[in-house]
Amino acid sequence: MIVDCAIYRDGHRTEGPRDFSDALAEARARGDSFLWIGLYEPTQREFDLVTEEFGLHPLAVEDALKAHQRPKLEVYDDSLFVVLKPVTYDPENGIVASGELMLFLGDSFVVTVRHGEGSPLGAVRRELEHRHDTLRHGPTGVLYAIADAVVDHYVEVATELGGDLEALEAEVFSPAGGGSRTASRIYTFKRQVVEFRRATGPLAMPMSRLAGLGPYAGSVPFVRRQARPFFRDVNDHLTRVNESVEGLDRLVSDILSAHLAQMSVRQNDDMRKISAWAAMAAVPTMIAGIYGMNFDHMPELHWLWSYPAVIGVMGALEVVLYRTFKRRGWL
């Protein structure tokens, strides 16, 4: 559905257009205006009207309708197509959820398509309407503001994930060493980091291109060259986020390995204790087994002090074994 539609003249919002075609023609004729249409999970019929009026490329339209796209930037004859993946993080449940945000930029128009709940378009539009200098840059200003908001939220999510990982690390390296469910929690956390990485990693090349960096640093249609320093700032923040995500991924893998190593060491300790107690139980069992055999002629069988002597030998051997195992840390 269409959630918002407005014409912006000289950085100020005006009354919404009654007809897209007339509004677009008027915006192009004035030169200081542009049309911004916001859509939320549009149907095929709703999007057909926008496609017809703005001449959007059918491949980009298909991507916008079906969603499930990687962050990317594609240039078509009459428009620029940008895909962003905003993310949200629920620290209570430890879940990273991503939405999708598509932008079509063209001559004096912006069409934004939102899928999911993690897109900050409403707040961005309201903030932009108080930043008239940014809005005066037209569709370029809208693209910059949305990308900046998405990447800034990446920074917040990365910080929250880092805090949760520190808590998980403290649990793993505590004296108790975490329980059997800790490995499951670590693996779940790693999956959330991977989900976050899917949103931030592929965005690096589009941001570099908008910032005029790297091998694809040529000019991008419908984006003003004067905006490159602003996109470089966004790209710097994104680079920092990607480095944080890379560090989180490595660290959580190390924590998982450390936890599994701790579990293995504890299992070895348990096996040593079991083996020590089994050895201590084997000595009296062996002696009792020998003197339990039904033979008539056995040494000391009819001796008066045979029983207390055997019990004493058993006790002495048990004491020696216990002290030996205790000194070696097996008990």
mmCIF file of C-alpha atoms in Angstrom:
data_model
loop_
_atom_site.group_PDB
_atom_site.id
_atom_site.type_symbol
_atom_site.label_atom_id
_atom_site.label_comp_id
_atom_site.label_asym_id
_atom_site.label_seq_id
_atom_site.Cartn_x
_atom_site.Cartn_y
_atom_site.Cartn_z
ATOM 1 C CA MET A 1 0.000 0.000 0.000
ATOM 2 C CA ILE A 2 1.009 3.626 -0.455
ATOM 3 C CA VAL A 3 1.902 4.921 3.010
ATOM 4 C CA ASP A 4 3.046 8.410 2.023
ATOM 5 C CA CYS A 5 3.307 10.583 -1.056
ATOM 6 C CA ALA A 6 4.479 14.175 -1.320
ATOM 7 C CA ILE A 7 6.153 16.741 -3.546
ATOM 8 C CA TYR A 8 9.142 18.570 -2.081
ATOM 9 C CA ARG A 9 9.923 22.020 -3.436
ATOM 10 C CA ASP A 10 13.126 23.753 -2.449
ATOM 11 C CA GLY A 11 13.462 21.428 0.553
ATOM 12 C CA HIS A 12 9.919 21.916 1.822
ATOM 13 C CA ARG A 13 6.992 19.510 1.706
ATOM 14 C CA THR A 14 3.916 20.528 -0.229
ATOM 15 C CA GLU A 15 0.487 19.028 -0.658
ATOM 16 C CA GLY A 16 0.435 15.431 -1.933
ATOM 17 C CA PRO A 17 -0.175 15.004 -5.678
ATOM 18 C CA ARG A 18 -3.539 13.911 -7.000
ATOM 19 C CA ASP A 19 -2.013 12.434 -10.115
ATOM 20 C CA PHE A 20 1.489 10.964 -10.286
ATOM 21 C CA SER A 21 2.013 11.868 -13.912
ATOM 22 C CA ASP A 22 1.026 15.517 -13.468
ATOM 23 C CA ALA A 23 3.044 15.818 -10.261
ATOM 24 C CA LEU A 24 6.149 14.359 -11.886
ATOM 25 C CA ALA A 25 5.807 16.611 -14.924
ATOM 26 C CA GLU A 26 5.432 19.639 -12.667
ATOM 27 C CA ALA A 27 8.469 18.655 -10.561
ATOM 28 C CA ARG A 28 10.623 18.226 -13.663
ATOM 29 C CA ALA A 29 9.424 21.492 -15.106
ATOM 30 C CA ARG A 30 10.280 23.488 -11.969
ATOM 31 C CA GLY A 31 13.720 21.959 -11.527
ATOM 32 C CA ASP A 32 13.770 22.470 -7.745
ATOM 33 C CA SER A 33 11.180 19.803 -6.891
ATOM 34 C CA PHE A 34 10.911 16.043 -6.669
ATOM 35 C CA LEU A 35 8.246 13.476 -5.908
ATOM 36 C CA TRP A 36 8.685 10.934 -3.081
ATOM 37 C CA ILE A 37 6.347 7.945 -2.903
ATOM 38 C CA GLY A 38 6.575 5.430 -0.049
ATOM 39 C CA LEU A 39 5.153 1.909 -0.450
ATOM 40 C CA TYR A 40 4.852 -0.865 2.138
ATOM 41 C CA GLU A 41 4.711 -4.454 0.836
ATOM 42 C CA PRO A 42 2.774 -3.377 -2.287
ATOM 43 C CA THR A 43 0.635 -5.739 -4.309
ATOM 44 C CA GLN A 44 1.154 -6.304 -8.006
ATOM 45 C CA ARG A 45 -1.768 -4.027 -8.878
ATOM 46 C CA GLU A 46 -0.549 -1.197 -6.640
ATOM 47 C CA PHE A 47 2.950 -1.373 -8.065
ATOM 48 C CA ASP A 48 1.788 -1.543 -11.667
ATOM 49 C CA LEU A 49 0.499 2.022 -11.388
ATOM 50 C CA VAL A 50 3.853 3.285 -10.110
ATOM 51 C CA THR A 51 5.760 1.264 -12.700
ATOM 52 C CA GLU A 52 3.725 2.688 -15.560
ATOM 53 C CA GLU A 53 4.041 6.286 -14.414
ATOM 54 C CA PHE A 54 7.782 6.237 -13.691
ATOM 55 C CA GLY A 55 8.966 3.762 -16.318
ATOM 56 C CA LEU A 56 10.729 1.455 -13.859
ATOM 57 C CA HIS A 57 12.696 -1.473 -15.235
ATOM 58 C CA PRO A 58 10.757 -4.772 -15.043
ATOM 59 C CA LEU A 59 13.677 -6.667 -13.481
ATOM 60 C CA ALA A 60 13.961 -4.134 -10.675
ATOM 61 C CA VAL A 61 10.184 -4.192 -10.226
ATOM 62 C CA GLU A 62 10.275 -7.974 -9.900
ATOM 63 C CA ASP A 63 12.973 -7.708 -7.235
ATOM 64 C CA ALA A 64 11.010 -5.078 -5.347
ATOM 65 C CA LEU A 65 7.846 -7.177 -5.310
ATOM 66 C CA LYS A 66 9.391 -10.523 -4.397
ATOM 67 C CA ALA A 67 11.955 -9.107 -1.952
ATOM 68 C CA HIS A 68 14.591 -11.500 -0.496
ATOM 69 C CA GLN A 69 17.377 -9.577 -2.239
ATOM 70 C CA ARG A 70 20.975 -8.944 -1.237
ATOM 71 C CA PRO A 71 22.048 -5.323 -0.718
ATOM 72 C CA LYS A 72 23.031 -4.008 -4.124
ATOM 73 C CA LEU A 73 23.074 -1.063 -6.525
ATOM 74 C CA GLU A 74 21.942 -1.435 -10.123
ATOM 75 C CA VAL A 75 21.823 1.194 -12.855
ATOM 76 C CA TYR A 76 19.079 1.149 -15.480
ATOM 77 C CA ASP A 77 18.322 3.547 -18.314
ATOM 78 C CA ASP A 78 15.753 5.668 -16.488
ATOM 79 C CA SER A 79 16.394 4.885 -12.827
ATOM 80 C CA LEU A 80 18.802 3.769 -10.148
ATOM 81 C CA PHE A 81 17.818 0.764 -8.031
ATOM 82 C CA VAL A 82 19.266 0.379 -4.520
ATOM 83 C CA VAL A 83 18.545 -2.415 -2.039
ATOM 84 C CA LEU A 84 19.270 -2.030 1.687
ATOM 85 C CA LYS A 85 18.622 -4.466 4.538
ATOM 86 C CA PRO A 86 17.761 -2.714 7.810
ATOM 87 C CA VAL A 87 18.130 -4.909 10.887
ATOM 88 C CA THR A 88 16.584 -5.026 14.344
ATOM 89 C CA TYR A 89 17.932 -6.824 17.397
ATOM 90 C CA ASP A 90 15.885 -8.201 20.287
ATOM 91 C CA PRO A 91 18.387 -8.518 23.154
ATOM 92 C CA GLU A 92 15.942 -10.392 25.393
ATOM 93 C CA ASN A 93 15.513 -13.223 22.888
ATOM 94 C CA GLY A 94 18.870 -12.688 21.157
ATOM 95 C CA ILE A 95 17.340 -12.532 17.670
ATOM 96 C CA VAL A 96 18.540 -10.451 14.714
ATOM 97 C CA ALA A 97 15.757 -9.778 12.208
ATOM 98 C CA SER A 98 16.249 -8.063 8.871
ATOM 99 C CA GLY A 99 13.822 -6.264 6.620
ATOM 100 C CA GLU A 100 14.268 -4.997 3.084
ATOM 101 C CA LEU A 101 14.260 -1.500 1.703
ATOM 102 C CA MET A 102 14.319 -0.752 -2.013
ATOM 103 C CA LEU A 103 14.806 2.684 -3.548
ATOM 104 C CA PHE A 104 14.164 3.759 -7.111
ATOM 105 C CA LEU A 105 15.841 7.060 -7.964
ATOM 106 C CA GLY A 106 15.226 8.871 -11.195
ATOM 107 C CA ASP A 107 14.777 12.267 -12.713
ATOM 108 C CA SER A 108 12.944 14.211 -9.992
ATOM 109 C CA PHE A 109 11.430 11.199 -8.207
ATOM 110 C CA VAL A 110 12.102 8.701 -5.442
ATOM 111 C CA VAL A 111 10.077 5.529 -4.897
ATOM 112 C CA THR A 112 10.769 3.583 -1.706
ATOM 113 C CA VAL A 113 9.455 0.054 -1.133
ATOM 114 C CA ARG A 114 9.580 -1.443 2.329
ATOM 115 C CA HIS A 115 9.302 -5.087 3.389
ATOM 116 C CA GLY A 116 9.363 -6.154 7.030
ATOM 117 C CA GLU A 117 9.299 -4.099 10.210
ATOM 118 C CA GLY A 118 12.935 -3.078 10.462
ATOM 119 C CA SER A 119 12.891 -0.133 8.051
ATOM 120 C CA PRO A 120 13.298 3.395 9.468
ATOM 121 C CA LEU A 121 11.548 5.250 6.659
ATOM 122 C CA GLY A 122 8.885 6.970 8.735
ATOM 123 C CA ALA A 123 11.418 8.436 11.151
ATOM 124 C CA VAL A 124 13.803 9.334 8.317
ATOM 125 C CA ARG A 125 11.109 11.182 6.386
ATOM 126 C CA ARG A 126 10.021 13.133 9.466
ATOM 127 C CA GLU A 127 13.600 14.072 10.276
ATOM 128 C CA LEU A 128 14.346 15.027 6.676
ATOM 129 C CA GLU A 129 11.380 17.361 6.576
ATOM 130 C CA HIS A 130 13.194 19.412 9.229
ATOM 131 C CA ARG A 131 16.506 19.263 7.337
ATOM 132 C CA HIS A 132 15.674 21.486 4.405
ATOM 133 C CA ASP A 133 19.296 21.773 3.242
ATOM 134 C CA THR A 134 19.449 17.996 2.713
ATOM 135 C CA LEU A 135 16.083 17.869 0.982
ATOM 136 C CA ARG A 136 17.219 20.564 -1.442
ATOM 137 C CA HIS A 137 19.572 17.959 -2.923
ATOM 138 C CA GLY A 138 16.539 16.022 -4.148
ATOM 139 C CA PRO A 139 16.617 12.233 -4.529
ATOM 140 C CA THR A 140 20.334 12.199 -3.673
ATOM 141 C CA GLY A 141 19.565 13.684 -0.251
ATOM 142 C CA VAL A 142 16.856 11.078 0.366
ATOM 143 C CA LEU A 143 19.206 8.220 -0.557
ATOM 144 C CA TYR A 144 21.942 9.590 1.690
ATOM 145 C CA ALA A 145 19.598 10.088 4.670
ATOM 146 C CA ILE A 146 18.140 6.571 4.387
ATOM 147 C CA ALA A 147 21.535 4.915 3.944
ATOM 148 C CA ASP A 148 22.954 6.914 6.852
ATOM 149 C CA ALA A 149 20.052 5.904 9.124
ATOM 150 C CA VAL A 150 20.352 2.222 8.182
ATOM 151 C CA VAL A 151 24.130 2.107 8.717
ATOM 152 C CA ASP A 152 23.938 4.074 11.982
ATOM 153 C CA HIS A 153 21.503 1.464 13.266
ATOM 154 C CA TYR A 154 23.995 -1.200 12.211
ATOM 155 C CA VAL A 155 26.466 0.431 14.603
ATOM 156 C CA GLU A 156 23.958 0.218 17.457
ATOM 157 C CA VAL A 157 23.185 -3.439 16.737
ATOM 158 C CA ALA A 158 26.895 -4.289 16.555
ATOM 159 C CA THR A 159 27.413 -2.641 19.954
ATOM 160 C CA GLU A 160 24.531 -4.609 21.484
ATOM 161 C CA LEU A 161 25.817 -7.857 20.003
ATOM 162 C CA GLY A 162 29.266 -7.104 21.395
ATOM 163 C CA GLY A 163 27.824 -6.606 24.885
ATOM 164 C CA ASP A 164 25.895 -9.887 24.724
ATOM 165 C CA LEU A 165 29.000 -11.696 23.501
ATOM 166 C CA GLU A 166 30.984 -10.378 26.469
ATOM 167 C CA ALA A 167 28.319 -11.779 28.810
ATOM 168 C CA LEU A 168 28.450 -15.111 26.988
ATOM 169 C CA GLU A 169 32.236 -15.115 27.179
ATOM 170 C CA ALA A 170 32.120 -14.454 30.933
ATOM 171 C CA GLU A 171 29.726 -17.368 31.344
ATOM 172 C CA VAL A 172 31.961 -19.744 29.386
ATOM 173 C CA PHE A 173 35.120 -18.803 31.318
ATOM 174 C CA SER A 174 33.448 -18.705 34.731
ATOM 175 C CA PRO A 175 34.559 -21.312 37.339
ATOM 176 C CA ALA A 176 31.459 -23.361 36.536
ATOM 177 C CA GLY A 177 32.380 -23.173 32.865
ATOM 178 C CA GLY A 178 28.790 -23.051 31.618
ATOM 179 C CA GLY A 179 26.425 -25.971 31.313
ATOM 180 C CA SER A 180 25.532 -28.303 28.516
ATOM 181 C CA ARG A 181 23.141 -25.681 27.067
ATOM 182 C CA THR A 182 25.956 -23.153 26.652
ATOM 183 C CA ALA A 183 27.114 -24.679 23.365
ATOM 184 C CA SER A 184 23.599 -24.321 21.991
ATOM 185 C CA ARG A 185 23.494 -20.660 23.059
ATOM 186 C CA ILE A 186 26.865 -19.981 21.439
ATOM 187 C CA TYR A 187 25.764 -21.586 18.184
ATOM 188 C CA THR A 188 22.489 -19.611 18.218
ATOM 189 C CA PHE A 189 24.443 -16.406 18.769
ATOM 190 C CA LYS A 190 26.732 -17.282 15.855
ATOM 191 C CA ARG A 191 23.682 -17.678 13.602
ATOM 192 C CA GLN A 192 22.537 -14.182 14.578
ATOM 193 C CA VAL A 193 25.966 -12.801 13.691
ATOM 194 C CA VAL A 194 25.726 -14.532 10.305
ATOM 195 C CA GLU A 195 22.273 -12.992 9.739
ATOM 196 C CA PHE A 196 23.680 -9.569 10.599
ATOM 197 C CA ARG A 197 26.614 -10.163 8.257
ATOM 198 C CA ARG A 198 24.259 -10.869 5.362
ATOM 199 C CA ALA A 199 22.935 -7.333 5.718
ATOM 200 C CA THR A 200 26.214 -5.471 6.206
ATOM 201 C CA GLY A 201 28.738 -7.359 4.062
ATOM 202 C CA PRO A 202 27.200 -7.042 0.558
ATOM 203 C CA LEU A 203 26.493 -3.347 1.136
ATOM 204 C CA ALA A 204 30.199 -2.502 1.081
ATOM 205 C CA MET A 205 30.525 -2.362 -2.707
ATOM 206 C CA PRO A 206 27.402 -0.196 -3.338
ATOM 207 C CA MET A 207 28.525 2.267 -0.647
ATOM 208 C CA SER A 208 32.037 2.396 -2.093
ATOM 209 C CA ARG A 209 30.573 3.112 -5.500
ATOM 210 C CA LEU A 210 28.362 5.899 -4.170
ATOM 211 C CA ALA A 211 31.345 7.295 -2.295
ATOM 212 C CA GLY A 212 33.483 7.249 -5.457
ATOM 213 C CA LEU A 213 35.964 4.732 -4.079
ATOM 214 C CA GLY A 214 37.505 1.536 -5.442
ATOM 215 C CA PRO A 215 37.422 0.051 -8.941
ATOM 216 C CA TYR A 216 33.778 1.082 -9.482
ATOM 217 C CA ALA A 217 34.318 4.715 -8.621
ATOM 218 C CA GLY A 218 32.731 6.130 -11.740
ATOM 219 C CA SER A 219 29.847 8.537 -11.499
ATOM 220 C CA VAL A 220 26.497 7.029 -10.526
ATOM 221 C CA PRO A 221 23.482 8.289 -12.491
ATOM 222 C CA PHE A 222 20.874 10.317 -10.606
ATOM 223 C CA VAL A 223 23.325 10.841 -7.699
ATOM 224 C CA ARG A 224 25.127 14.169 -7.451
ATOM 225 C CA ARG A 225 28.897 14.089 -7.340
ATOM 226 C CA GLN A 226 28.835 16.716 -4.570
ATOM 227 C CA ALA A 227 27.284 14.066 -2.288
ATOM 228 C CA ARG A 228 30.339 11.788 -2.420
ATOM 229 C CA PRO A 229 31.893 13.112 0.840
ATOM 230 C CA PHE A 230 28.644 12.328 2.653
ATOM 231 C CA PHE A 231 28.530 8.805 1.253
ATOM 232 C CA ARG A 232 32.193 8.393 2.213
ATOM 233 C CA ASP A 233 31.170 9.108 5.796
ATOM 234 C CA VAL A 234 28.472 6.432 5.569
ATOM 235 C CA ASN A 235 31.003 4.073 4.006
ATOM 236 C CA ASP A 236 33.424 4.676 6.887
ATOM 237 C CA HIS A 237 30.727 3.728 9.392
ATOM 238 C CA LEU A 238 29.857 0.655 7.358
ATOM 239 C CA THR A 239 33.515 -0.388 7.231
ATOM 240 C CA ARG A 240 33.707 -0.113 11.000
ATOM 241 C CA VAL A 241 30.563 -2.230 11.339
ATOM 242 C CA ASN A 242 31.916 -4.892 8.981
ATOM 243 C CA GLU A 243 35.156 -5.019 10.963
ATOM 244 C CA SER A 244 33.125 -5.408 14.166
ATOM 245 C CA VAL A 245 31.047 -8.184 12.636
ATOM 246 C CA GLU A 246 34.200 -9.934 11.445
ATOM 247 C CA GLY A 247 35.626 -9.694 14.947
ATOM 248 C CA LEU A 248 32.403 -10.960 16.507
ATOM 249 C CA ASP A 249 32.344 -13.919 14.148
ATOM 250 C CA ARG A 250 35.940 -14.884 14.924
ATOM 251 C CA LEU A 251 35.500 -14.379 18.644
ATOM 252 C CA VAL A 252 32.323 -16.427 18.898
ATOM 253 C CA SER A 253 34.036 -19.229 16.988
ATOM 254 C CA ASP A 254 36.957 -19.068 19.444
ATOM 255 C CA ILE A 255 34.564 -19.083 22.389
ATOM 256 C CA LEU A 256 32.774 -22.125 21.000
ATOM 257 C CA SER A 257 36.106 -23.909 20.537
ATOM 258 C CA ALA A 258 37.166 -22.965 24.070
ATOM 259 C CA HIS A 259 33.882 -24.203 25.498
ATOM 260 C CA LEU A 260 34.172 -27.522 23.682
ATOM 261 C CA ALA A 261 37.768 -27.837 24.910
ATOM 262 C CA GLN A 262 36.597 -27.161 28.469
ATOM 263 C CA MET A 263 33.911 -29.801 28.109
ATOM 264 C CA SER A 264 36.530 -32.274 26.870
ATOM 265 C CA VAL A 265 38.860 -31.466 29.782
ATOM 266 C CA ARG A 266 36.024 -31.890 32.281
ATOM 267 C CA GLN A 267 35.097 -35.214 30.716
ATOM 268 C CA ASN A 268 38.740 -36.322 30.981
ATOM 269 C CA ASP A 269 38.787 -35.266 34.639
ATOM 270 C CA ASP A 270 35.629 -37.254 35.266
ATOM 271 C CA MET A 271 37.077 -40.295 33.537
ATOM 272 C CA ARG A 272 40.248 -40.044 35.649
ATOM 273 C CA LYS A 273 38.211 -39.867 38.837
ATOM 274 C CA ILE A 274 36.130 -42.830 37.775
ATOM 275 C CA SER A 275 39.284 -44.756 36.875
ATOM 276 C CA ALA A 276 40.883 -43.901 40.235
ATOM 277 C CA TRP A 277 37.855 -45.067 42.218
ATOM 278 C CA ALA A 278 37.656 -48.190 40.058
ATOM 279 C CA ALA A 279 41.339 -48.952 40.791
ATOM 280 C CA MET A 280 40.755 -48.486 44.507
ATOM 281 C CA ALA A 281 37.783 -50.838 44.365
ATOM 282 C CA ALA A 282 39.730 -53.425 42.345
ATOM 283 C CA VAL A 283 42.390 -54.061 45.034
ATOM 284 C CA PRO A 284 40.089 -55.355 47.827
ATOM 285 C CA THR A 285 37.972 -57.117 45.226
ATOM 286 C CA MET A 286 41.045 -59.005 44.003
ATOM 287 C CA ILE A 287 42.158 -59.993 47.503
ATOM 288 C CA ALA A 288 38.656 -61.013 48.514
ATOM 289 C CA GLY A 289 38.331 -62.997 45.305
ATOM 290 C CA ILE A 290 41.529 -64.941 45.995
ATOM 291 C CA TYR A 291 40.553 -65.867 49.545
ATOM 292 C CA GLY A 292 37.038 -66.644 48.450
ATOM 293 C CA MET A 293 38.202 -69.619 46.355
ATOM 294 C CA ASN A 294 37.223 -73.081 47.704
ATOM 295 C CA PHE A 295 40.649 -74.673 48.121
ATOM 296 C CA ASP A 296 41.637 -76.730 51.165
ATOM 297 C CA HIS A 297 45.322 -75.863 51.124
ATOM 298 C CA MET A 298 45.847 -72.083 51.075
ATOM 299 C CA PRO A 299 48.485 -70.118 53.022
ATOM 300 C CA GLU A 300 47.230 -68.583 56.259
ATOM 301 C CA LEU A 301 43.764 -70.091 55.694
ATOM 302 C CA HIS A 302 43.565 -71.542 59.182
ATOM 303 C CA TRP A 303 45.714 -68.916 60.858
ATOM 304 C CA LEU A 304 44.020 -67.097 63.770
ATOM 305 C CA TRP A 305 45.005 -63.588 62.546
ATOM 306 C CA SER A 306 44.258 -64.153 58.850
ATOM 307 C CA TYR A 307 41.054 -62.076 58.779
ATOM 308 C CA PRO A 308 42.352 -58.947 60.528
ATOM 309 C CA ALA A 309 45.604 -59.211 58.558
ATOM 310 C CA VAL A 310 43.777 -59.271 55.224
ATOM 311 C CA ILE A 311 41.508 -56.382 56.279
ATOM 312 C CA GLY A 312 44.561 -54.399 57.383
ATOM 313 C CA VAL A 313 46.382 -55.004 54.103
ATOM 314 C CA MET A 314 43.279 -53.918 52.159
ATOM 315 C CA GLY A 315 43.003 -50.732 54.224
ATOM 316 C CA ALA A 316 46.685 -49.920 53.855
ATOM 317 C CA LEU A 317 46.596 -50.402 50.085
ATOM 318 C CA GLU A 318 43.487 -48.226 49.840
ATOM 319 C CA VAL A 319 45.210 -45.432 51.792
ATOM 320 C CA VAL A 320 48.303 -45.637 49.572
ATOM 321 C CA LEU A 321 46.214 -45.544 46.378
ATOM 322 C CA TYR A 322 44.063 -42.660 47.631
ATOM 323 C CA ARG A 323 47.072 -40.528 48.587
ATOM 324 C CA THR A 324 48.773 -41.310 45.267
ATOM 325 C CA PHE A 325 45.718 -40.360 43.168
ATOM 326 C CA LYS A 326 45.071 -37.284 45.309
ATOM 327 C CA ARG A 327 48.662 -36.070 44.859
ATOM 328 C CA ARG A 328 48.366 -36.434 41.096
ATOM 329 C CA GLY A 329 45.059 -34.568 40.967
ATOM 330 C CA TRP A 330 42.932 -37.507 39.950
ATOM 331 C CA LEU A 331 40.686 -37.169 42.998
#
